[in-house]
Phi, psi and omega in degrees: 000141187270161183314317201299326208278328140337275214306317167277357165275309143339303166310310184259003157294302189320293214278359166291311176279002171274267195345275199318305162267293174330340152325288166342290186301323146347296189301300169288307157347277192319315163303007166347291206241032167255321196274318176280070164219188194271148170257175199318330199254017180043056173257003189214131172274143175281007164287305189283332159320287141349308161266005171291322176285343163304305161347276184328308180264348191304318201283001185243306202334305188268350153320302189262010156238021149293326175300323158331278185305321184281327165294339194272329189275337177306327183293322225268291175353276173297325173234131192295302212298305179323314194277310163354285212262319197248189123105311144343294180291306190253046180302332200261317178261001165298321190300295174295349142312301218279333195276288225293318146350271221296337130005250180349320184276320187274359173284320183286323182288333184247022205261028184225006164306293172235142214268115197212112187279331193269334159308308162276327154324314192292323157305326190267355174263348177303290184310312208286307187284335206275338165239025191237317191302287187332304174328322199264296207261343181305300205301297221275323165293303176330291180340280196310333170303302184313290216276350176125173188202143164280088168238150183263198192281351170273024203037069139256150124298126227234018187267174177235189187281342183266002148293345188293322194239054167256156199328311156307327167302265171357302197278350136262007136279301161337315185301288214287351114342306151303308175307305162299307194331298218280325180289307177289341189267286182312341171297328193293313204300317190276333201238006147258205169190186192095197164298317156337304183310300178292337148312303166310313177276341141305322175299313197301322185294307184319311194283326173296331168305306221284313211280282192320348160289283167297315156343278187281010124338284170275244228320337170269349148326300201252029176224349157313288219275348209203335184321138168230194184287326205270326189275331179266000163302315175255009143289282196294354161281344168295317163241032173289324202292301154358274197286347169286340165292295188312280172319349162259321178321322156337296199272019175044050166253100181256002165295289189309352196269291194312297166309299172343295172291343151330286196311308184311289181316293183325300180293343181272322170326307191274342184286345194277258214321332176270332180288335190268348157324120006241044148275155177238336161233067221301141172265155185260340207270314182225151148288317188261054182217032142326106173273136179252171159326315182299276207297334165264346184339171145248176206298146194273002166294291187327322183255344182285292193325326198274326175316286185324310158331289175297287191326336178277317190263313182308312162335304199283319190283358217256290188297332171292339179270336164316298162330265178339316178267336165304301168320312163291001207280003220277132144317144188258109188243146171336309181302333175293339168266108170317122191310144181282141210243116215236124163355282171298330152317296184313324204275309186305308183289341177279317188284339182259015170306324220265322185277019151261357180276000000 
């Protein structure tokens, strides 16, 4: 196998491994202000609902968007041209991923700085849009990466930003919006417990009809069109794992429901990458003014050392990320969030220990 084809297949493991996991989090976030309320019989505040779903992703979140940085810098490396040409064309909603990240990130870090009930609304709408956009626009780039773009013979992108937001587009960001949503819900489901568990894992089966509906829309949309025997074999194992997930989520199996969504994203994430082989930037205007493996590639010195880099390294982050989500595994139960501690309290109890000392 040659280094370019090494290299995209790499490429395309990263972006298996962002989508699968950074899914989730997408998911829970985004579930914010649906899962995170008090329940009916008021025995739980949706405050504490809320860091329990937080909980749940905090030790991970920012792990897994690492698989991200990595992907991006593997592109850039292995392929110049590939990286060039996408990140040109699609500056304005790469630009909202990226605004909409760095949100996300400060809604999650900073939303136990003060203790502000109003304070945390404002965070918690951080998170919340800040896990939607992505969510939203991933779908919506790919679609167009897979299906052609108007680029010319000089690998420009000769498009405007509203080729970007055409219907097919559009209806895969919907899926990958769902597919987290859906995704993000059976985590909550695996990694609490309580009212919350059941809860979450009913939002998932609802959301999983609805994702599993659009889902075989599109793959059959892009795979009409772009398609081979290998991607569509794992486009319908994508969504055979789908109803297998779901039907365990039934049967209040939710380790096996999270795998199901697990599964689902990753295959379909690899059926788009085999359909798009061995382009990497299909042209709408002509296929031979297309970027492939070949033509953006870099120098085979250049992919040999980074083979060597990868073969060194990957090992080490795969065990170590490995580590993290084992070391985590616990179930988050209400009782694991310490009762919120209110100042004027803290001040009244200290002074009166100190005038009984």
């Amino acid at each position: 196998m040659e280094l370019t084809t090494i290299w995209f297949v790499l490429i395309a493991v990263l972006w298996i491994g962002y989508f699968v996991l950074e899914g989730f989090d997408y998911g829970v976030g985004a579930l914010l202000p649906v899962l995170g309320r008090d329940t009916a019989d008021g025995s739980v505040t949706g405050e504490t609902r809320r860091r329990q779903m937080l909980g749940a992703i905090g030790p991970f979140w920012d792990g897994n968007e690492v698989w991200l940085l990595t992907a991006g810098g593997a592109t850039f490396a292995a392929f110049p041209h590939w990286y060039a040409t996408l990140f040109s064309g699609f500056y304005l909603p790469l630009l909202l991923i990226l605004v909409a990240l760095i949100v996300r990130g400060i809604g999650l870090e900073y939303r136990g700085k003060v203790d502000s009930t109003r304070w945390r609304r404002r965070m918690d709408l951080m998170v919340v849009a800040g896990s939607a956009v992505p969510a939203l626009l991933w779908g919506v780039a790919f679609t167009n990466i897979v299906r052609g773009v108007p680029i010319d013979a000089e690998m420009e992108y000769v498009g405007g930003f509203w080729n970007l937001l055409n219907p097919v587009a559009l209806l895969g960001g919907l899926v990958t919006l769902t597919l987290f949503l859906t995704h993000g819900a059976l985590f909550v489901a695996l990694k609490t417990d309580g009212q919350l568990r059941h809860d979450a894992r009913a939002l998932g089966l609802r959301l999983g009809v609805v994702a599993a509906a659009l889902a075989v829309a599109w793959l059959w949309i892009v795979h009409a069109s772009t398609g081979t025997a290998v991607s569509w074999v794992l486009a319908g194992l994508a969504a055979v794992a789908l109803l297998a997930g779901l039907a365990a989520a039934r049967a209040g199996r939710e380790g096996w429901a999270f795998t199901g969504t697990f599964a689902t994203i990753g295959l379909a994430t690899a059926s788009l990458f085999v359909a798009l082989f061995p382009d990497v930037m299909p042209s709408s205007l002509d296929p031979a003014w297309s970027l492939t493996v070949e033509n953006a590639a870099s120098s085979q010195k250049t992919l040999g050392i980074m083979t060597v880099v990868a073969v060194v390294f990957t090992p080490v982050v795969l065990l170590y990320q490995s580590w993290t989500y084992w070391t985590f595994r616990r179930r988050i139960s209400g009782h694991h969030i310490p009762t919120e501690v209110h100042p004027a309290a803290v001040t009244e109890e200290t002074r009166r220990r100190v005038g009984a000392s």
